[in-house]
mmCIF file of C-alpha atoms (C1' of nucleotides) in Angstrom:
data_model
loop_
_atom_site.group_PDB
_atom_site.id
_atom_site.type_symbol
_atom_site.label_atom_id
_atom_site.label_comp_id
_atom_site.label_asym_id
_atom_site.label_seq_id
_atom_site.Cartn_x
_atom_site.Cartn_y
_atom_site.Cartn_z
ATOM 1 C CA MET F 438 36.496 29.240 14.276
ATOM 2 C CA ASN F 439 37.426 25.771 13.015
ATOM 3 C CA THR F 440 37.157 25.708 9.179
ATOM 4 C CA ASN F 441 39.341 22.738 8.777
ATOM 5 C CA TYR F 442 36.823 19.978 8.964
ATOM 6 C CA PRO F 443 37.533 16.799 7.242
ATOM 7 C CA SER F 444 36.187 15.910 3.891
ATOM 8 C CA ILE F 445 32.311 15.991 3.791
ATOM 9 C CA ILE F 446 30.672 12.779 3.133
ATOM 10 C CA SER F 447 27.616 13.489 1.016
ATOM 11 C CA VAL F 448 25.122 11.081 -0.152
ATOM 12 C CA ASP F 449 22.737 12.076 -2.694
ATOM 13 C CA HIS F 450 19.112 10.694 -2.516
ATOM 14 C CA GLU F 451 17.002 10.867 -5.407
ATOM 15 C CA SER F 452 14.024 9.159 -4.007
ATOM 16 C CA ASN F 453 13.234 10.830 -0.741
ATOM 17 C CA PRO F 454 9.717 11.552 0.241
ATOM 18 C CA ARG F 455 9.698 14.968 1.624
ATOM 19 C CA LEU F 456 8.417 15.755 5.126
ATOM 20 C CA TYR F 457 6.216 18.845 5.323
ATOM 21 C CA GLU F 458 6.342 21.196 8.280
ATOM 22 C CA THR F 459 2.895 22.212 9.358
ATOM 23 C CA SER F 460 1.984 25.448 11.107
ATOM 24 C CA TYR F 461 1.893 23.621 14.266
ATOM 25 C CA ASN F 462 5.518 22.470 13.735
ATOM 26 C CA ASN F 463 4.646 18.877 13.538
ATOM 27 C CA TYR F 464 6.270 17.079 10.673
ATOM 28 C CA SER F 465 3.638 15.167 8.515
ATOM 29 C CA PRO F 466 4.134 13.568 5.165
ATOM 30 C CA TYR F 467 2.259 14.596 2.076
ATOM 31 C CA THR F 468 -0.717 12.440 1.790
ATOM 32 C CA ASP F 469 -2.419 13.799 -1.262
ATOM 33 C CA TYR F 470 0.186 13.280 -3.721
ATOM 34 C CA THR F 471 1.608 10.205 -5.202
ATOM 35 C CA THR F 472 4.950 8.849 -4.027
ATOM 36 C CA ALA F 473 6.400 9.571 -7.371
ATOM 37 C CA SER F 474 5.761 13.243 -7.097
ATOM 38 C CA LYS F 475 7.539 13.484 -3.968
ATOM 39 C CA LEU F 476 10.874 12.752 -5.242
ATOM 40 C CA GLU F 477 13.608 15.184 -4.025
ATOM 41 C CA ALA F 478 17.316 14.899 -3.411
ATOM 42 C CA PHE F 479 19.043 15.321 -0.242
ATOM 43 C CA ASP F 480 22.548 15.526 0.718
ATOM 44 C CA TYR F 481 23.506 14.219 4.120
ATOM 45 C CA ASN F 482 26.708 15.481 5.571
ATOM 46 C CA TYR F 483 28.438 14.703 8.761
ATOM 47 C CA TRP F 484 31.855 15.459 10.438
ATOM 48 C CA PRO F 485 33.424 14.138 13.651
ATOM 49 C CA GLY F 486 32.319 16.082 16.804
ATOM 50 C CA THR F 487 31.470 15.759 20.356
ATOM 51 C CA PRO F 488 29.439 12.677 21.179
ATOM 52 C CA THR F 489 25.779 13.824 21.123
ATOM 53 C CA THR F 490 22.388 12.299 21.024
ATOM 54 C CA HIS F 491 20.439 13.302 17.818
ATOM 55 C CA ASN F 492 16.809 13.309 17.228
ATOM 56 C CA ILE F 493 15.780 12.207 13.754
ATOM 57 C CA LEU F 494 12.360 12.651 12.568
ATOM 58 C CA THR F 495 11.399 9.597 10.408
ATOM 59 C CA ILE F 496 8.480 7.514 9.259
ATOM 60 C CA PRO F 497 8.992 4.147 10.455
ATOM 61 C CA SER F 498 8.696 1.197 8.051
ATOM 62 C CA THR F 499 7.366 -2.150 8.663
ATOM 63 C CA THR F 500 5.716 -2.911 5.521
ATOM 64 C CA THR F 501 8.570 -2.068 3.015
ATOM 65 C CA ASN F 502 12.345 -2.495 2.410
ATOM 66 C CA GLN F 503 12.534 0.797 0.842
ATOM 67 C CA ILE F 504 15.662 2.226 2.081
ATOM 68 C CA ILE F 505 16.199 5.931 1.229
ATOM 69 C CA ASP F 506 18.675 7.128 3.883
ATOM 70 C CA GLN F 507 21.853 5.880 5.368
ATOM 71 C CA ILE F 508 23.836 7.886 7.811
ATOM 72 C CA GLN F 509 27.308 6.566 8.895
ATOM 73 C CA ILE F 510 27.574 7.763 12.423
ATOM 74 C CA SER F 511 31.135 7.195 12.817
ATOM 75 C CA PRO F 512 33.972 5.781 10.573
ATOM 76 C CA SER F 513 34.274 2.708 12.766
ATOM 77 C CA THR F 514 30.729 1.639 13.175
ATOM 78 C CA ASN F 515 28.020 0.347 10.828
ATOM 79 C CA GLN F 516 25.652 2.463 9.247
ATOM 80 C CA THR F 517 22.350 3.620 10.848
ATOM 81 C CA ILE F 518 19.507 3.235 8.368
ATOM 82 C CA GLU F 519 16.491 5.467 8.535
ATOM 83 C CA THR F 520 13.604 4.404 6.517
ATOM 84 C CA LEU F 521 10.964 6.856 5.436
ATOM 85 C CA VAL F 522 7.653 5.719 4.022
ATOM 86 C CA PRO F 523 4.966 8.076 2.733
ATOM 87 C CA GLY F 524 1.550 8.076 4.193
ATOM 88 C CA SER F 525 2.558 6.767 7.765
ATOM 89 C CA THR F 526 2.981 8.442 11.001
ATOM 90 C CA VAL F 527 5.935 10.584 11.712
ATOM 91 C CA HIS F 528 8.182 9.288 14.590
ATOM 92 C CA LEU F 529 11.140 10.507 16.473
ATOM 93 C CA SER F 530 14.010 8.377 16.830
ATOM 94 C CA GLN F 531 17.357 9.104 18.507
ATOM 95 C CA ILE F 532 20.838 8.038 17.926
ATOM 96 C CA ASN F 533 24.080 8.526 19.965
ATOM 97 C CA SER F 534 26.797 9.418 17.534
ATOM 98 C CA THR F 535 30.045 11.250 17.445
ATOM 99 C CA ALA F 536 29.096 12.923 14.359
ATOM 100 C CA THR F 537 27.471 16.113 13.877
ATOM 101 C CA ILE F 538 24.812 15.631 11.182
ATOM 102 C CA SER F 539 23.020 18.012 8.993
ATOM 103 C CA ALA F 540 20.566 17.357 6.236
ATOM 104 C CA THR F 541 20.222 19.673 3.491
ATOM 105 C CA HIS F 542 18.624 19.780 0.133
ATOM 106 C CA HIS F 543 21.010 19.902 -2.627
ATOM 107 C CA HIS F 544 19.576 23.166 -3.588
ATOM 108 C CA HIS F 545 20.579 24.603 -0.220
ATOM 109 C CA HIS F 546 17.387 23.936 1.568
ATOM 110 C CA ILE F 547 17.252 22.137 4.938
ATOM 111 C CA HIS F 548 14.433 19.634 4.788
ATOM 112 C CA GLN F 549 15.033 17.534 7.904
ATOM 113 C CA HIS F 550 16.182 18.794 11.131
ATOM 114 C CA LEU F 551 18.493 16.793 13.349
ATOM 115 C CA TYR F 552 18.837 18.401 16.815
ATOM 116 C CA PRO F 553 21.275 17.647 19.580
ATOM 117 C CA VAL F 554 19.455 17.118 22.712
ATOM 118 C CA PRO F 555 20.634 19.413 25.573
ATOM 119 C CA PRO F 556 22.224 17.472 28.496
ATOM 120 C CA PRO F 557 21.427 15.277 30.078
ATOM 121 C CA PRO F 558 20.434 13.300 27.020
ATOM 122 C CA PRO F 559 17.861 10.643 27.272
ATOM 123 C CA PRO F 560 19.259 7.154 27.001
ATOM 124 C CA PRO F 561 19.565 6.098 23.456
ATOM 125 C CA PRO F 562 17.652 3.158 21.854
ATOM 126 C CA SER F 563 19.518 -0.092 21.611
ATOM 127 C CA SER F 564 19.160 0.141 17.942
ATOM 128 C CA SER F 565 17.959 2.906 15.441
ATOM 129 C CA ASN F 566 15.063 0.771 14.461
ATOM 130 C CA ASP F 567 13.816 0.149 17.930
ATOM 131 C CA SER F 568 10.475 1.562 17.744
ATOM 132 C CA SER F 569 9.794 1.394 21.291
ATOM 133 C CA ASN F 570 12.062 4.341 21.764
ATOM 134 C CA TRP F 571 10.186 6.393 19.144
ATOM 135 C CA LEU F 572 8.067 9.222 19.958
ATOM 136 C CA THR F 573 5.113 10.539 18.030
ATOM 137 C CA SER F 574 5.336 13.830 16.436
ATOM 138 C CA THR F 575 2.975 15.171 18.824
ATOM 139 C CA GLU F 576 5.069 13.971 21.710
ATOM 140 C CA TYR F 577 8.168 15.562 20.214
ATOM 141 C CA GLN F 578 9.735 18.440 22.182
ATOM 142 C CA SER F 579 12.331 20.260 20.383
ATOM 143 C CA PRO F 580 15.359 20.900 22.487
ATOM 144 C CA ASN F 581 15.976 24.035 24.316
ATOM 145 C CA ASN F 582 19.036 24.486 22.594
ATOM 146 C CA TYR F 583 20.175 23.616 19.119
ATOM 147 C CA ARG F 584 23.165 24.228 16.962
ATOM 148 C CA HIS F 585 23.106 25.413 13.400
ATOM 149 C CA TYR F 586 25.890 24.889 10.916
ATOM 150 C CA THR F 587 26.390 26.374 7.550
ATOM 151 C CA TYR F 588 28.391 25.534 4.449
ATOM 152 C CA THR F 589 30.213 28.090 2.541
ATOM 153 C CA ASN F 590 32.851 28.032 0.096
ATOM 154 C CA ASN F 591 33.364 24.354 0.650
ATOM 155 C CA ASN F 592 34.025 24.597 4.247
ATOM 156 C CA PHE F 593 31.781 23.943 7.133
ATOM 157 C CA TYR F 594 31.806 26.808 9.665
ATOM 158 C CA ASP F 595 31.311 25.936 13.244
ATOM 159 C CA GLN F 596 28.468 28.443 13.793
ATOM 160 C CA PRO F 597 27.392 28.233 17.435
ATOM 161 C CA GLN F 598 24.100 29.712 17.865
ATOM 162 C CA TRP F 599 22.710 28.399 20.961
ATOM 163 C CA THR F 600 19.117 29.435 21.214
ATOM 164 C CA THR F 601 17.119 29.519 24.311
ATOM 165 C CA PRO F 602 13.401 29.960 24.321
ATOM 166 C CA ALA F 603 12.255 32.997 25.836
ATOM 167 C CA SER F 604 9.898 31.183 28.236
ATOM 168 C CA SER F 605 11.478 29.638 31.099
ATOM 169 C CA SER F 606 9.036 26.876 31.395
ATOM 170 C CA SER F 607 10.768 23.913 30.078
ATOM 171 C CA SER F 608 7.621 21.727 30.249
ATOM 172 C CA SER F 609 5.764 23.728 27.382
ATOM 173 C CA LEU F 610 6.263 22.450 23.902
ATOM 174 C CA VAL F 611 8.787 24.409 21.952
ATOM 175 C CA PRO F 612 8.087 24.964 18.248
ATOM 176 C CA ILE F 613 10.544 23.354 15.973
ATOM 177 C CA LYS F 614 12.429 26.092 14.465
ATOM 178 C CA PHE F 615 12.677 26.325 10.809
ATOM 179 C CA GLU F 616 16.077 26.362 9.436
ATOM 180 C CA SER F 617 16.787 27.209 5.930
ATOM 181 C CA SER F 618 19.801 28.142 4.106
ATOM 182 C CA TYR F 619 17.574 29.790 1.543
ATOM 183 C CA SER F 620 17.677 32.937 3.621
ATOM 184 C CA PRO F 621 19.052 36.290 3.479
ATOM 185 C CA SER F 622 22.771 36.455 3.096
ATOM 186 C CA SER F 623 23.101 38.988 5.687
ATOM 187 C CA TYR F 624 21.811 36.451 8.078
ATOM 188 C CA PHE F 625 24.672 34.164 7.460
ATOM 189 C CA GLU F 626 27.328 36.757 7.101
ATOM 190 C CA SER F 627 26.537 37.974 10.441
ATOM 191 C CA SER F 628 26.250 34.355 11.914
ATOM 192 C CA HIS F 629 29.604 33.535 10.563
ATOM 193 C CA ASN F 630 31.231 36.090 12.737
ATOM 194 C CA ILE F 631 29.596 34.913 15.917
ATOM 195 C CA GLU F 632 32.087 33.315 18.324
ATOM 196 C CA GLN F 633 30.977 30.948 20.768
ATOM 197 C CA SER F 634 33.206 32.379 23.402
ATOM 198 C CA LEU F 635 30.845 35.299 23.533
ATOM 199 C CA CYS F 636 28.089 33.145 25.073
ATOM 200 C CA ASP F 637 30.386 31.484 27.151
ATOM 201 C CA SER F 638 31.998 34.410 28.458
ATOM 202 C CA LYS F 639 31.580 35.714 32.042
ATOM 203 C CA GLU F 640 32.056 39.161 30.753
ATOM 204 C CA GLU F 641 28.854 41.089 30.777
ATOM 205 C CA SER F 642 29.512 43.055 27.491
ATOM 206 C CA SER F 643 30.200 39.768 25.779
ATOM 207 C CA TYR F 644 27.312 37.987 27.210
ATOM 208 C CA SER F 645 24.906 40.852 26.176
ATOM 209 C CA LYS F 646 26.362 40.814 22.762
ATOM 210 C CA CYS F 647 25.641 37.150 22.703
ATOM 211 C CA GLN F 648 21.984 37.850 23.844
ATOM 212 C CA GLU F 649 21.526 40.566 21.177
ATOM 213 C CA GLN F 650 22.616 38.159 18.455
ATOM 214 C CA GLN F 651 20.401 35.418 19.759
ATOM 215 C CA GLN F 652 17.651 37.935 19.633
ATOM 216 C CA GLN F 653 18.421 38.870 16.154
ATOM 217 C CA GLN F 654 18.355 35.120 15.133
ATOM 218 C CA SER F 655 14.953 34.700 16.845
ATOM 219 C CA ASN F 656 13.691 37.896 15.016
ATOM 220 C CA TRP F 657 14.874 36.325 11.786
ATOM 221 C CA PHE F 658 12.990 33.076 12.482
ATOM 222 C CA LYS F 659 10.032 35.176 13.219
ATOM 223 C CA SER F 660 10.359 37.433 10.206
ATOM 224 C CA GLN F 661 10.173 34.291 7.973
ATOM 225 C CA LEU F 662 6.449 34.119 8.532
ATOM 226 C CA THR F 663 6.006 37.974 8.241
ATOM 227 C CA PRO F 664 5.807 39.323 4.770
ATOM 228 C CA THR F 665 7.548 42.530 4.312
ATOM 229 C CA PRO F 666 4.862 45.423 3.976
ATOM 230 C CA PRO F 667 5.371 47.844 1.243
ATOM 231 C CA LYS F 668 7.631 50.879 1.989
ATOM 232 C CA ASN F 669 5.300 53.395 0.286
ATOM 233 C CA PRO F 670 1.786 52.223 0.253
ATOM 234 C CA ALA F 671 0.055 53.343 -2.883
ATOM 235 C CA ASN F 672 -2.618 55.808 -1.830
ATOM 236 C CA GLY F 673 -5.936 55.947 -3.601
ATOM 237 C CA LYS F 674 -5.073 52.850 -5.786
ATOM 238 C CA THR F 675 -7.678 50.471 -6.574
ATOM 239 C CA ARG F 676 -5.668 47.483 -5.197
ATOM 240 C CA THR F 677 -5.520 46.418 -1.725
ATOM 241 C CA ARG F 678 -6.557 49.156 0.602
ATOM 242 C CA ASP F 679 -3.395 49.738 2.653
ATOM 243 C CA LYS F 680 -0.851 47.768 0.688
ATOM 244 C CA TYR F 681 -0.008 47.449 -3.007
ATOM 245 C CA ARG F 682 1.963 44.458 -2.704
ATOM 246 C CA ILE F 683 3.971 42.646 0.020
ATOM 247 C CA VAL F 684 7.235 40.819 -0.394
ATOM 248 C CA TYR F 685 6.913 37.178 0.641
ATOM 249 C CA THR F 686 9.700 35.818 2.930
ATOM 250 C CA ASP F 687 12.196 33.408 1.594
ATOM 251 C CA ARG F 688 10.601 30.655 3.535
ATOM 252 C CA GLN F 689 7.149 31.456 2.136
ATOM 253 C CA ARG F 690 8.572 31.368 -1.484
ATOM 254 C CA TYR F 691 10.644 28.385 -0.715
ATOM 255 C CA GLU F 692 7.574 26.367 0.360
ATOM 256 C CA LEU F 693 5.461 27.654 -2.352
ATOM 257 C CA GLU F 694 8.138 26.826 -5.090
ATOM 258 C CA ASN F 695 8.424 23.208 -3.198
ATOM 259 C CA GLU F 696 4.717 22.809 -3.618
ATOM 260 C CA PHE F 697 4.887 23.977 -7.207
ATOM 261 C CA THR F 698 7.355 21.351 -8.014
ATOM 262 C CA LEU F 699 4.961 18.650 -6.709
ATOM 263 C CA SER F 700 2.091 19.988 -8.538
ATOM 264 C CA LYS F 701 1.392 23.052 -10.969
ATOM 265 C CA TYR F 702 -2.122 23.117 -9.672
ATOM 266 C CA ILE F 703 -2.648 23.241 -5.834
ATOM 267 C CA SER F 704 -5.516 21.139 -4.325
ATOM 268 C CA ILE F 705 -7.894 22.627 -2.035
ATOM 269 C CA PRO F 706 -6.609 20.728 1.054
ATOM 270 C CA ARG F 707 -3.018 21.655 0.367
ATOM 271 C CA LYS F 708 -4.098 25.295 -0.136
ATOM 272 C CA ALA F 709 -5.684 25.451 3.202
ATOM 273 C CA ALA F 710 -2.464 23.656 4.701
ATOM 274 C CA LEU F 711 -0.100 26.043 3.094
ATOM 275 C CA SER F 712 -2.340 28.999 4.104
ATOM 276 C CA SER F 713 -2.109 28.303 7.762
ATOM 277 C CA ALA F 714 1.547 27.093 7.554
ATOM 278 C CA LEU F 715 2.836 30.179 5.762
ATOM 279 C CA ALA F 716 0.524 32.816 7.186
ATOM 280 C CA LEU F 717 -0.774 33.754 3.869
ATOM 281 C CA SER F 718 -4.522 33.882 2.826
ATOM 282 C CA GLU F 719 -5.798 31.148 0.505
ATOM 283 C CA ARG F 720 -6.412 33.805 -2.162
ATOM 284 C CA GLN F 721 -2.732 34.613 -1.988
ATOM 285 C CA ILE F 722 -1.735 31.090 -2.464
ATOM 286 C CA LYS F 723 -4.247 30.673 -5.379
ATOM 287 C CA ILE F 724 -2.799 33.796 -7.081
ATOM 288 C CA TRP F 725 0.729 32.896 -6.338
ATOM 289 C CA PHE F 726 0.067 29.528 -8.185
ATOM 290 C CA GLN F 727 -1.616 31.487 -11.047
ATOM 291 C CA ASN F 728 1.363 33.721 -11.168
ATOM 292 C CA ARG F 729 3.814 30.989 -10.944
ATOM 293 C CA ARG F 730 2.058 28.994 -13.941
ATOM 294 C CA ALA F 731 2.124 32.318 -15.952
ATOM 295 C CA LYS F 732 5.942 32.393 -15.241
ATOM 296 C CA GLU F 733 6.468 28.829 -16.200
ATOM 297 C CA ARG F 734 4.513 29.438 -19.423
ATOM 298 C CA LYS F 735 6.725 32.405 -20.178
ATOM 299 C CA LEU F 736 9.890 30.540 -19.603
ATOM 300 C CA SER F 737 8.712 27.521 -21.652
ATOM 301 C CA LYS F 738 7.872 29.867 -24.434
ATOM 302 C CA LYS F 739 11.229 31.384 -24.257
ATOM 303 C CA ARG F 740 13.006 27.998 -24.231
ATOM 304 C CA GLN F 741 10.931 27.182 -27.216
ATOM 305 C CA GLU F 742 12.144 30.055 -28.971
ATOM 306 C CA ILE F 743 15.721 29.281 -28.268
ATOM 307 C CA CYS F 744 15.361 25.717 -29.379
ATOM 308 C CA SER F 745 13.852 26.804 -32.636
ATOM 309 C CA ARG F 746 16.524 29.289 -33.116
ATOM 310 C CA GLN F 747 19.216 26.635 -32.488
ATOM 311 C CA LEU F 748 17.405 24.279 -34.854
ATOM 312 C CA ASN F 749 17.191 26.945 -37.375
ATOM 313 C CA ASN F 750 20.892 27.737 -36.944
ATOM 314 C CA SER F 751 21.775 24.171 -37.572
ATOM 315 C CA THR F 752 19.651 23.722 -40.691
ATOM 316 C CA ASP F 753 20.991 27.077 -42.074
ATOM 317 C CA ALA F 754 24.609 26.107 -41.257
ATOM 318 C CA ASP F 755 25.289 25.268 -44.777
ATOM 319 C CA SER F 756 23.661 28.425 -46.112
ATOM 320 C CA PRO F 757 26.053 31.508 -46.546
ATOM 321 C CA SER F 758 23.201 33.756 -45.617
ATOM 322 C CA ASP F 759 21.033 33.641 -42.635
ATOM 323 C CA GLY F 760 18.005 34.462 -44.739
ATOM 324 C CA GLY F 761 16.694 37.092 -42.384
ATOM 325 C CA PHE F 762 16.073 34.720 -39.567
ATOM 326 C CA GLU F 763 16.082 37.553 -37.074
ATOM 327 C CA SER F 764 12.888 38.883 -38.281
ATOM 328 C CA PRO F 765 9.699 38.136 -36.167
ATOM 329 C CA THR F 766 7.843 36.999 -39.450
ATOM 330 C CA TYR F 767 10.551 34.442 -39.898
ATOM 331 C CA TYR F 768 9.854 32.828 -36.464
ATOM 332 C CA GLN F 769 6.141 33.138 -37.150
ATOM 333 C CA ASN F 770 6.326 31.175 -40.299
ATOM 334 C CA TYR F 771 8.825 28.602 -38.815
ATOM 335 C CA VAL F 772 6.830 27.932 -35.765
ATOM 336 C "C1'" DT I 73 23.956 57.022 -7.269
ATOM 337 C "C1'" DT I 74 20.933 56.559 -10.993
ATOM 338 C "C1'" DG I 75 18.723 54.778 -14.956
ATOM 339 C "C1'" DT I 76 16.966 50.751 -16.780
ATOM 340 C "C1'" DG I 77 15.234 46.110 -17.412
ATOM 341 C "C1'" DT I 78 13.372 42.141 -14.925
ATOM 342 C "C1'" DT I 79 10.777 39.773 -11.249
ATOM 343 C "C1'" DT I 80 7.358 39.555 -7.992
ATOM 344 C "C1'" DT I 81 2.561 40.609 -5.898
ATOM 345 C "C1'" DA I 82 -2.076 41.546 -6.947
ATOM 346 C "C1'" DC I 83 -5.965 42.630 -9.589
ATOM 347 C "C1'" DG I 84 -9.693 43.183 -13.391
ATOM 348 C "C1'" DA I 85 -11.599 41.251 -17.577
ATOM 349 C "C1'" DC I 86 -13.252 37.423 -19.481
ATOM 350 C "C1'" DC I 87 -13.855 32.466 -19.822
ATOM 351 C "C1'" DT I 88 -15.093 27.523 -18.550
ATOM 352 C "C1'" DC I 89 -17.013 24.217 -15.599
ATOM 353 C "C1'" DC I 90 -20.005 22.180 -12.147
ATOM 354 C "C1'" DG R 822 -23.698 31.948 -9.462
ATOM 355 C "C1'" DG R 823 -19.416 30.871 -7.665
ATOM 356 C "C1'" DA R 824 -14.800 29.032 -7.930
ATOM 357 C "C1'" DG R 825 -10.836 29.105 -10.279
ATOM 358 C "C1'" DG R 826 -8.519 29.111 -15.017
ATOM 359 C "C1'" DT R 827 -5.652 32.354 -18.380
ATOM 360 C "C1'" DC R 828 -4.205 36.889 -20.072
ATOM 361 C "C1'" DG R 829 -2.778 41.269 -19.607
ATOM 362 C "C1'" DT R 830 -1.126 44.854 -16.783
ATOM 363 C "C1'" DA R 831 0.044 48.019 -12.609
ATOM 364 C "C1'" DA R 832 3.441 49.072 -9.361
ATOM 365 C "C1'" DA R 833 6.806 47.926 -5.790
ATOM 366 C "C1'" DA R 834 11.002 45.347 -5.302
ATOM 367 C "C1'" DC R 835 15.094 43.884 -7.034
ATOM 368 C "C1'" DA R 836 19.470 43.447 -10.129
ATOM 369 C "C1'" DC R 837 22.901 45.475 -12.236
ATOM 370 C "C1'" DA R 838 25.529 48.081 -15.422
ATOM 371 C "C1'" DA R 839 27.468 52.714 -16.109
#
DNA sequence: TTGTGTTTTACGACCTCC
DNA sequence: GGAGGTCGTAAAACACAA
């Protein structure tokens, strides 16, 4: 496993409109929020690798010069510029590069997926802005194989996890797999130990081990849409008949949190979309938002208390005595 | 391992708005 | 009247110190 990749080139973008993955695995932009509310930061990282064709899901721009993403595809060439414009159709463009690219949120979340196309790769467009080579999101067929990389302890780990769909029919559309580094640590810990040689090996034991690992990965992806049921259902409780509460998956939480950062109150259409995308009922989405707002209120109350305490400390700095500022009545009177 | 405090789902009670 | 809001709370899940 090569952990000696060259320095990572990271570009922070503070004005990227986020792409949203629907339950049908098409990428579509948010349309019911303002552009300003979509601001998020991305880190784009690359390092030299085998020349590969990459698929990039973008929203083509013809009406604005807004540039929100620049990916240098090799040190000796010019930059490829992808432009995302909210509210327009999502397209797939392809580039040939000698770089392996990943796009990750600066909070460890992968928002945009760049898949190497399995050989033989389709001919690349003459330029990345050549819209004649773009596919619509419904035409997009994710590759039969893709490669996943992770970033740990300031090193990129080559993490070859070649995944092949269960079905052998290559003509059927394969759902775009959700990759998130906001995932159980055990997933990555186990992944780091996977050696590519296992899958390349002619040895039956190594091959079956590889198959097993692939199955585990596949199960993890599936599990991200399946909330964990309670270990001990509460019998006779007045709550849900057969379950007291379930634990949402990392992906469900992640998408809900993302939605919450966009708006503290979820709209009816967004609720319906999230419901189908995350396999949660609209009631669960609604209650999650209610609970999340409650948490926010609790946190801001706590912050306010800390602020007033600090303010109080500074105003009392000259005083030899704290005047009993720890007492609840003091705070009550102060606030 | 265990005790304890915190966070996360889920709900009831009650309120407002349309 | 129904939908969805807050508030308070139950209980599972989780984190973490001892």
